[in-house]
Coordinates of C-alpha atoms and ligand atoms in Angstrom, one line a residue:
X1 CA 0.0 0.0 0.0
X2 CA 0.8 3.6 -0.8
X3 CA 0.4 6.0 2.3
X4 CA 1.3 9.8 2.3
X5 CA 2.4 10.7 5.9
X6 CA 1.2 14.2 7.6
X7 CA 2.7 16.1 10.9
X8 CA 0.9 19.2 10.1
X9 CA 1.9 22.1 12.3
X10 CA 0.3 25.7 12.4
X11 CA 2.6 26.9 10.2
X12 CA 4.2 23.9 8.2
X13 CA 3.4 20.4 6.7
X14 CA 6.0 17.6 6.9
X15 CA 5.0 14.6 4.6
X16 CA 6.5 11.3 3.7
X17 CA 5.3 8.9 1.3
X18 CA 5.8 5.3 1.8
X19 CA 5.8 1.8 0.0
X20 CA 4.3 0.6 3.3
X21 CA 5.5 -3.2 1.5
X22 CA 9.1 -2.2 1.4
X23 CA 8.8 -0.2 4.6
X24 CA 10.4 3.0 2.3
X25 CA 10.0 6.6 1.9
X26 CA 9.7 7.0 -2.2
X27 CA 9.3 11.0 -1.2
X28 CA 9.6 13.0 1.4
X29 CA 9.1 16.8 2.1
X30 CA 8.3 19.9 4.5
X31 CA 5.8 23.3 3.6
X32 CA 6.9 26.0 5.9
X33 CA 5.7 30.0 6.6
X34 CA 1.8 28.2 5.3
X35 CA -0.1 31.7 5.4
X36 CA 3.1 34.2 5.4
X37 CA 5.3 35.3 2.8
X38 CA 8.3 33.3 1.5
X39 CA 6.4 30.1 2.2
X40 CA 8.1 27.1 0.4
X41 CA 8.1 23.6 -0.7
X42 CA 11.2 21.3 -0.1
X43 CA 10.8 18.2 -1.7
X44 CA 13.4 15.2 -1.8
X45 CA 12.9 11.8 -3.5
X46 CA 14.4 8.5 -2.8
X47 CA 16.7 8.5 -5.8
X48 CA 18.4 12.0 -3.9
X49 CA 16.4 14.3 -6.7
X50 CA 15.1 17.4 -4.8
X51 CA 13.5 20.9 -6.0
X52 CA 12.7 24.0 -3.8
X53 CA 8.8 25.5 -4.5
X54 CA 8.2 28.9 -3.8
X55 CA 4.7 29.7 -4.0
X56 CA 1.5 31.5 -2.5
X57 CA 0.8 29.1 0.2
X58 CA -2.3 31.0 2.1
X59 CA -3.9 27.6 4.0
X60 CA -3.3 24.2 4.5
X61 CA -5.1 22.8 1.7
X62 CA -3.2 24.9 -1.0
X63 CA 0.1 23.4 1.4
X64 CA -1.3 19.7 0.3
X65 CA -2.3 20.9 -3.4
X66 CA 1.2 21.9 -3.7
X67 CA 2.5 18.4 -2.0
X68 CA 0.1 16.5 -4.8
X69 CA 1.2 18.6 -7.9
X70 CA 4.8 18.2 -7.1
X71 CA 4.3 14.1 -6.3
X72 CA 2.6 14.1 -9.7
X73 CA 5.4 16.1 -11.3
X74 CA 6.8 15.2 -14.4
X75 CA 10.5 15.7 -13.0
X76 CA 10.1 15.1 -9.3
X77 CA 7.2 13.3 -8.9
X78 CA 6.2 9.9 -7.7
X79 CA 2.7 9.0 -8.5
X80 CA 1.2 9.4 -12.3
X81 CA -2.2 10.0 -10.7
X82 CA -3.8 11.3 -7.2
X83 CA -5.4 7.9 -6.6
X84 CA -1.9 6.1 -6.9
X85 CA -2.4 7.2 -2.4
X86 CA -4.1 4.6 -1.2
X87 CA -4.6 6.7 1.9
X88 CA -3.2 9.2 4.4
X89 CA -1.8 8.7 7.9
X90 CA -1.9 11.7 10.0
X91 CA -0.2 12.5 13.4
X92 CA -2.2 13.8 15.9
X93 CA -1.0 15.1 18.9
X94 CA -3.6 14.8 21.4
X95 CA -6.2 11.5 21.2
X96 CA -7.7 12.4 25.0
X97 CA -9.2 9.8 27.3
X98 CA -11.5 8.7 23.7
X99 CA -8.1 7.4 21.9
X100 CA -6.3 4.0 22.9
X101 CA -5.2 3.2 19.7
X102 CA -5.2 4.5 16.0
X103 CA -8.3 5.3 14.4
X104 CA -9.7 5.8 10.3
X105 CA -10.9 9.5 10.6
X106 CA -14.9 9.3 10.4
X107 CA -16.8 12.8 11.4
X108 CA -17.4 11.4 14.9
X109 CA -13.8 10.9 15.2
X110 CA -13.3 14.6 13.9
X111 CA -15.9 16.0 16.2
X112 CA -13.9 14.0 19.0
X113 CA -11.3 15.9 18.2
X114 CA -11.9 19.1 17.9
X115 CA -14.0 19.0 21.3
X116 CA -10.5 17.8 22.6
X117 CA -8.7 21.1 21.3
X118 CA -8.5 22.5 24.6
X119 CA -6.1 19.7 25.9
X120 CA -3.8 20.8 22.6
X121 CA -4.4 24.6 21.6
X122 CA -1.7 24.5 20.0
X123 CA -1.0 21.2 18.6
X124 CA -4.5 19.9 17.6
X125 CA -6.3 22.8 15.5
X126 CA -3.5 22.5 12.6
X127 CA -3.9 18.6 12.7
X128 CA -7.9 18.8 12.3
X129 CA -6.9 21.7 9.2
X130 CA -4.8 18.9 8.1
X131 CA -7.5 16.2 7.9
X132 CA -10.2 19.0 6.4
X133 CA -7.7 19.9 4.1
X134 CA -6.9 16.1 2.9
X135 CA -10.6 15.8 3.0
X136 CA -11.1 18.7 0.4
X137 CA -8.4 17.6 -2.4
X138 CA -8.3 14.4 -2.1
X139 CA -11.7 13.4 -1.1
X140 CA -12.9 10.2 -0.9
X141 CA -8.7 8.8 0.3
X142 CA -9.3 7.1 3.9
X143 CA -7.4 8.6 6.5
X144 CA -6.1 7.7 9.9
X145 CA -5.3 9.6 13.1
X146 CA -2.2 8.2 14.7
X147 CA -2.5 9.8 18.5
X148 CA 0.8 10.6 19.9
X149 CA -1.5 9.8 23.5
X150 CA -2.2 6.6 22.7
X151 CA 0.5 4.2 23.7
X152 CA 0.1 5.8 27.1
X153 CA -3.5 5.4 27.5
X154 CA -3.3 1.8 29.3
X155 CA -1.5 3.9 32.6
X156 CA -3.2 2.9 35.7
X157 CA -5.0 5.1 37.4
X158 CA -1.8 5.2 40.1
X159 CA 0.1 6.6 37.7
X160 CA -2.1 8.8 35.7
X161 CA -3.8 10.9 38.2
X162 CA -2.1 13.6 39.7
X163 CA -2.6 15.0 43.2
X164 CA -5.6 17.5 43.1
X165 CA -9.0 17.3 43.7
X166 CA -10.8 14.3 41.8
X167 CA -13.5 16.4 40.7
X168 CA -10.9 18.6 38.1
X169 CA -9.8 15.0 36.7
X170 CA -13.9 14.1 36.0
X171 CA -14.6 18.2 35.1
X172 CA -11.4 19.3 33.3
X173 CA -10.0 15.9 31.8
X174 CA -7.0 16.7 34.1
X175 CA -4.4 13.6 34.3
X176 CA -1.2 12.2 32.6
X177 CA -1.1 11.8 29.0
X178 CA 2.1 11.5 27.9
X179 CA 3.0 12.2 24.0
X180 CA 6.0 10.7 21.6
X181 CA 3.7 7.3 22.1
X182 CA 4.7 6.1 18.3
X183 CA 8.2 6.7 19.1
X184 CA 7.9 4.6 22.4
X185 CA 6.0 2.4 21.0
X186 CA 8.4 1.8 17.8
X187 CA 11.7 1.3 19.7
X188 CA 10.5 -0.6 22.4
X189 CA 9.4 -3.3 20.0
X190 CA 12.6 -2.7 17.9
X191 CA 14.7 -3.2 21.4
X192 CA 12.7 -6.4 21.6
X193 CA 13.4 -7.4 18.2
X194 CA 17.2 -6.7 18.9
X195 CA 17.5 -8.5 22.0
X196 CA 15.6 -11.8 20.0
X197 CA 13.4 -11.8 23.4
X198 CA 9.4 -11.3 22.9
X199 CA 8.4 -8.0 24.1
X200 CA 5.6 -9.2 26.4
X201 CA 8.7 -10.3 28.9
X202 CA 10.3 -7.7 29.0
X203 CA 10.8 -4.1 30.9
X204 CA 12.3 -1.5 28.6
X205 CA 12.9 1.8 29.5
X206 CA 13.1 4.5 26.5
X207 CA 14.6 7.5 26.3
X208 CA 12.7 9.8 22.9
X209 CA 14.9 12.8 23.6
X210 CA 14.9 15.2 20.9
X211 CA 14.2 19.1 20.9
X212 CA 11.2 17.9 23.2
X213 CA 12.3 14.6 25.5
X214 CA 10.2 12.0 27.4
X215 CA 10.6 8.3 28.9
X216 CA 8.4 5.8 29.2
X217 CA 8.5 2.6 31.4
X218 CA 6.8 0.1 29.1
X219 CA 6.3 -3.2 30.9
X220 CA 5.8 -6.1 28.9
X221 CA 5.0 -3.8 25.5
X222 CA 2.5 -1.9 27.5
X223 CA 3.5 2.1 28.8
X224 CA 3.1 1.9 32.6
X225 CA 4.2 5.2 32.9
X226 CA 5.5 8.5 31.1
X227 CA 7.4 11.9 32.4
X228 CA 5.2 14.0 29.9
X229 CA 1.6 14.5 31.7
X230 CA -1.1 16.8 30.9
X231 CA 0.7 18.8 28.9
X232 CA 4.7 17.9 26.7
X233 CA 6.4 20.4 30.0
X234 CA 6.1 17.8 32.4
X235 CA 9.7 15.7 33.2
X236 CA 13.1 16.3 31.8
X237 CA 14.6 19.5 31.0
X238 CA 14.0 20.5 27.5
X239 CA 15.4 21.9 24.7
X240 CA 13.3 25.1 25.6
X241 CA 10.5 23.6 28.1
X242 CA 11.6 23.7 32.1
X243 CA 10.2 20.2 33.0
X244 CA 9.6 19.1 36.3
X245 CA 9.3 21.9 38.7
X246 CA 7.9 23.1 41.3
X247 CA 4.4 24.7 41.0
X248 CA 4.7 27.1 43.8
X249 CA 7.6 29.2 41.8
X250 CA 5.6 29.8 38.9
X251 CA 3.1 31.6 40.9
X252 CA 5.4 33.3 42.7
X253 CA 7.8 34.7 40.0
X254 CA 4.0 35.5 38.2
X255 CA 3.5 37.8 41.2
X256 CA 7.5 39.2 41.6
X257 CA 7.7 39.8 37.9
X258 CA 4.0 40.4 37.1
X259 CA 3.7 38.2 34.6
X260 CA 0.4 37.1 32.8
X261 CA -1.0 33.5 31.7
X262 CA 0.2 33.6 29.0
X263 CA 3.6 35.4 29.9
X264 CA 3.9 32.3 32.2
X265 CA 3.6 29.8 29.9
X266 CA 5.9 31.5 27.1
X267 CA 8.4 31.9 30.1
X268 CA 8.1 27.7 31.0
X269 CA 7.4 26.4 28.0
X270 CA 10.1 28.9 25.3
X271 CA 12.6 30.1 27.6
X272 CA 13.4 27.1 30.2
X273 CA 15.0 24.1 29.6
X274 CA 18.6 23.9 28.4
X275 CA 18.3 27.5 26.5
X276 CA 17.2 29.4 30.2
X277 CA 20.3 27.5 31.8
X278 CA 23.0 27.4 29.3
X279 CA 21.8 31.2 27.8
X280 CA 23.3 29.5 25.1
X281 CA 21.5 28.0 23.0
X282 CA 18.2 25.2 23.3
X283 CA 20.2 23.0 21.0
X284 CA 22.3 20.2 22.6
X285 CA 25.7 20.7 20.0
X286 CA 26.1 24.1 21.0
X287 CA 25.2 23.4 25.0
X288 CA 28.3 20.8 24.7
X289 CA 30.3 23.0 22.5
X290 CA 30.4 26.1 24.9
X291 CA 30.4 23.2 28.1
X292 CA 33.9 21.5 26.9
X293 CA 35.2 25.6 26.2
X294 CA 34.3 25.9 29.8
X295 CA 31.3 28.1 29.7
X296 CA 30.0 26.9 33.8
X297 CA 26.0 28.1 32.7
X298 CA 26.3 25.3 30.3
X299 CA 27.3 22.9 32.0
X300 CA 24.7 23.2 34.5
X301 CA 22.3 22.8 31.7
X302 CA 24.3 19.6 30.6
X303 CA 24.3 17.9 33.9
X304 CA 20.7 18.7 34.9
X305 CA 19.9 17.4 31.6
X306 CA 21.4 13.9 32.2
X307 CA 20.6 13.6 35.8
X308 CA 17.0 14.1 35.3
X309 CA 17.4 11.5 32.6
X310 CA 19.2 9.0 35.3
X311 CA 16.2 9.9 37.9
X312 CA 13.8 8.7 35.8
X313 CA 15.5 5.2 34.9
X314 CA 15.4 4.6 38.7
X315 CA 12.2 5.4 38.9
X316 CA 11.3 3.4 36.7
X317 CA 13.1 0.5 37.3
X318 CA 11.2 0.2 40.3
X319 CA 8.1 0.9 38.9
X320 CA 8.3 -2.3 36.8
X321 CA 10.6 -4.3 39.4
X322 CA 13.5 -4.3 37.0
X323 CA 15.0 -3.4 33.6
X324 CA 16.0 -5.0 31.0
X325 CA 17.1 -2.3 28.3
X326 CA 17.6 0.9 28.6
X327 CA 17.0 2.6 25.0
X328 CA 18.1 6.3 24.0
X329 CA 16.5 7.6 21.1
X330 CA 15.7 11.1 19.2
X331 CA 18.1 13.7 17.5
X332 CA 20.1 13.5 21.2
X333 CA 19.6 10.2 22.1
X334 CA 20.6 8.6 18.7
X335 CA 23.8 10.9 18.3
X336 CA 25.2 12.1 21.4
X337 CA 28.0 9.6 23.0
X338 CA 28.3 12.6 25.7
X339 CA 24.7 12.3 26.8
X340 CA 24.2 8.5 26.9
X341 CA 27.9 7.8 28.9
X342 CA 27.0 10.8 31.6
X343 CA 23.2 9.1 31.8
X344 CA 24.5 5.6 32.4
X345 CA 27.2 6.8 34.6
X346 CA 26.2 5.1 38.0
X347 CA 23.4 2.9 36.4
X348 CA 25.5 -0.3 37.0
X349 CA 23.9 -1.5 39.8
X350 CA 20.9 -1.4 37.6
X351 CA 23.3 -4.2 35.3
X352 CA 23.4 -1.3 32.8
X353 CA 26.9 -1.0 31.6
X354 CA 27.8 0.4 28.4
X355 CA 30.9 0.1 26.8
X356 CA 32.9 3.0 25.6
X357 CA 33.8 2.1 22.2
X358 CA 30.3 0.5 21.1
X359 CA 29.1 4.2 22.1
X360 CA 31.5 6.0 20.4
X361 CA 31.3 4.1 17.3
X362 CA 27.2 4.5 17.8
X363 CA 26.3 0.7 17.1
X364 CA 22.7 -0.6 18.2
X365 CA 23.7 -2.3 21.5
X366 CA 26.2 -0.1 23.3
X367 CA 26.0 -2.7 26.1
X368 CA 29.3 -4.5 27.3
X369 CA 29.7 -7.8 26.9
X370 CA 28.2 -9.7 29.7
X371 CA 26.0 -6.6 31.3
X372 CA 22.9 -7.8 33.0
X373 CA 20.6 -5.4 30.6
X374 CA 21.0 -3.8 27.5
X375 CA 21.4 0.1 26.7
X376 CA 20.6 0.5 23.0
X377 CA 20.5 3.1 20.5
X378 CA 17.6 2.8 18.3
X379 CA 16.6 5.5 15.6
X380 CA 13.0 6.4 15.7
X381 CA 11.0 6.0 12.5
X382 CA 7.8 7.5 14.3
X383 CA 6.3 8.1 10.3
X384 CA 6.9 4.6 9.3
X385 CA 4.5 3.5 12.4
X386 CA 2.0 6.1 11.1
X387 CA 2.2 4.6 7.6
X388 CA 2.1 1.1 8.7
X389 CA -0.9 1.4 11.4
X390 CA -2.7 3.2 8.8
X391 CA -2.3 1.0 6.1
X392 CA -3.6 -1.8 8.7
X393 CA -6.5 -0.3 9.6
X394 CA -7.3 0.9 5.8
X395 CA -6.9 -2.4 4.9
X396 CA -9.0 -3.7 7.2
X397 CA -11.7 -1.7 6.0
Ligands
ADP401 P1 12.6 17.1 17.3 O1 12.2 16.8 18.7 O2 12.3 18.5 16.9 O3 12.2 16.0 16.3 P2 15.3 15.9 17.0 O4 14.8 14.6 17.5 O5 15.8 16.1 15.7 O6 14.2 17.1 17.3 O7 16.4 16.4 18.1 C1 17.0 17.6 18.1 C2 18.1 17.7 19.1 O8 19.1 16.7 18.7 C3 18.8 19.0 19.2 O9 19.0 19.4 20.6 C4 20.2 18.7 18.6 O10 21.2 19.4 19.1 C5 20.3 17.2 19.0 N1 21.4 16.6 18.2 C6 21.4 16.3 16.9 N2 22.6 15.7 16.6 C7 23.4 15.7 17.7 C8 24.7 15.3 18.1 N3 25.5 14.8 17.2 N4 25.1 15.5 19.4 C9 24.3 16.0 20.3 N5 23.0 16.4 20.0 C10 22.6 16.3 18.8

């Protein structure tokens, strides 16, 4: 099956188009400043041909008209006709309580949706323009809503709930989520796959730490727990996001520095993380760069980073009685030998032991020979999981 991927943001598309058979990407591409001026096309194909669109891109269905005409393209194209997409998988951030798995996009599901936009204000509006906007060009195309909430929707109550009053969970829908749940979901089974042990034995605990970073303890392939909650701030310091913190300080630099709502949340959400305690920069290269030219600020940002990271193993570990791999994923987790050897720095009592040169020369299983569990690197492929559940459920239609 042929299935056209979508992250659509507020201002941008990403798409990838895959042979869902052959588990490849034939195209793949991004729309950016959708609505402003400059906005652009970047296409690439698998054969390394790529073209740059410049274009009058008011909305998000002229974005996907665009993605179409250039897929159909004489010299960059991929398909010879619209119907050569057998259907399109979308990513959706937030799937709510309603969500525990991926779903084909019906106008129930829609209206689920967009009653759910308050949970994701900012993350759910663009993906229901997406959908509308698939459903305009390419009409009759099934499409499926992959929920970044929906690995995490068999937590326990334990582990979901957070300590307020019961009635704003039942009024306001207020509990853990947790979000990268395709990335979770993918290398957890791909840890499994690696260690040639079923993943219903085992307890993995994943790193997804990119510009955004969560873990997840799945126990025997199911998420028991996640350091994202309500919203992606909760957990580990962030490229830009604060994480964990305590809730007290934000009402009490709101009344110091007289900041709004919304100042607040700009302040934990674009300003935290490793950018508000390097003052560097929110990107881990630079936040190592200015660290090993001694810049103290960074540092900081570095070991908080890693330390949080080592925290939540622990916790973990005891939330499932035990690990079995340890798995770093995401633009950090796949790349940075820095990152992974401070993390598993101390885990050995956990039987987590890595071994320099695997990590240095990035192979799958950093592990040393002979350590009790594993600590992998596993690139995420969260777009293949979208293509492949939707071409599951399209096909079961
Ligand atoms: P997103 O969450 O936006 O998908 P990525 O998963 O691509 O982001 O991760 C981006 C992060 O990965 C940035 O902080 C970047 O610095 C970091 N990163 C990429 N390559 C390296 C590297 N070689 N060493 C350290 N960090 C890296």
């Amino acid at each position: 099956m042929k299935v056209l991927v979508l992250n659509c943001g507020s201002s941008s598309i990403k798409y990838q188009f895959f042979d869902t058979v052959q588990k490849i990407a034939l195209a793949k591409g991004i729309v950016e400043r959708i609505g402003m001026s400059g906005a652009v096309l970047n296409h690439s194909r698998y054969d390394g041909d790529s073209v740059s669109i410049v274009g009058e891109i008011l909305d998000h269905t002229v974005a996907i008209e665009y993605v179409l005409a250039v897929m159909l393209s004489k010299n960059h194209g991929v398909i010879e006709d619209k119907e050569d997409i057998d259907a399109v998988g979308h990513r959706v951030v937030h799937g709510g309580e309603a969500f525990t798995g991926s779903v084909l996009m019906t106008p129930e599901v829609l209206k689920v949706l967009q009653d759910n936009v308050e949970l994701a204000p900012l993350h759910n509006p663009p993906n229901i323009k997406g959908i509308q906007a698939v459903t305009r060009v390419l009409s009759d195309t099934p499409q499926v809503g992959v929920f970044d909430t929906a690995f995490h929707s068999h937590m326990e109550p334990h582990a979901f709930l957070y300590g307020i009053p019961y009635e704003l969970y039942k009024r306001y829908k207020i509990r853990r989520y947790g979000f990268h749940g395709t990335s979770h979901r993918f290398v957890s089974q791909i840890a499994a796959d690696q260690m040639g042990r079923p993943l219903n034995e085992l307890k993995i605990v994943t790193a997804h730490l990119g510009n955004g970073c969560s873990m997840a303890a799945v126990n025997k392939g199911i998420s028991v727990d996640t350091s994202m909650g309500f919203t992606p701030l909760e957990g580990l310091l962030m490229g830009t996001r604060s994480g964990d913190i305590d809730t007290s300080i934000i009402l009490y630099i709101m009344g110091k520095e007289g900041l709004s709502l919304s100042e607040a949340n700009t302040l934990l959400n674009k300003h935290s993380g490793l950018t508000g305690i390097s003052g560097t920069s929110s990107d881990m290269r630079e936040v190592i760069d200015a660290m090993k030219e001694g810049n103290k600020r960074s540092k900081y940002a570095f070991d908080i980073f890693n330390y949080r990271i080592k925290k939540y193993v622990g916790a973990y570990a005891a939330a499932m009685g035990g690990i079995d791999a340890l798995v770093f994923t995401g633009g950090i987790g796949e790349n940075s030998v820095d990152v992974r050897t401070a993390v598993c720095d101390g885990l050995e009592f956990l039987g987590l032991e890595i071994d320099t040169e695997k990590n240095e020369r990035k192979e799958i299983d950093l592990s040393k020979e002979g350590s009790r569990a594993k600590v992998l690197r596993i690139p995420t492929n969260e777009e293949l999981v979208i293509a492949l559940d939707t071409a599951e459920i399209v096909g079961e239609k």
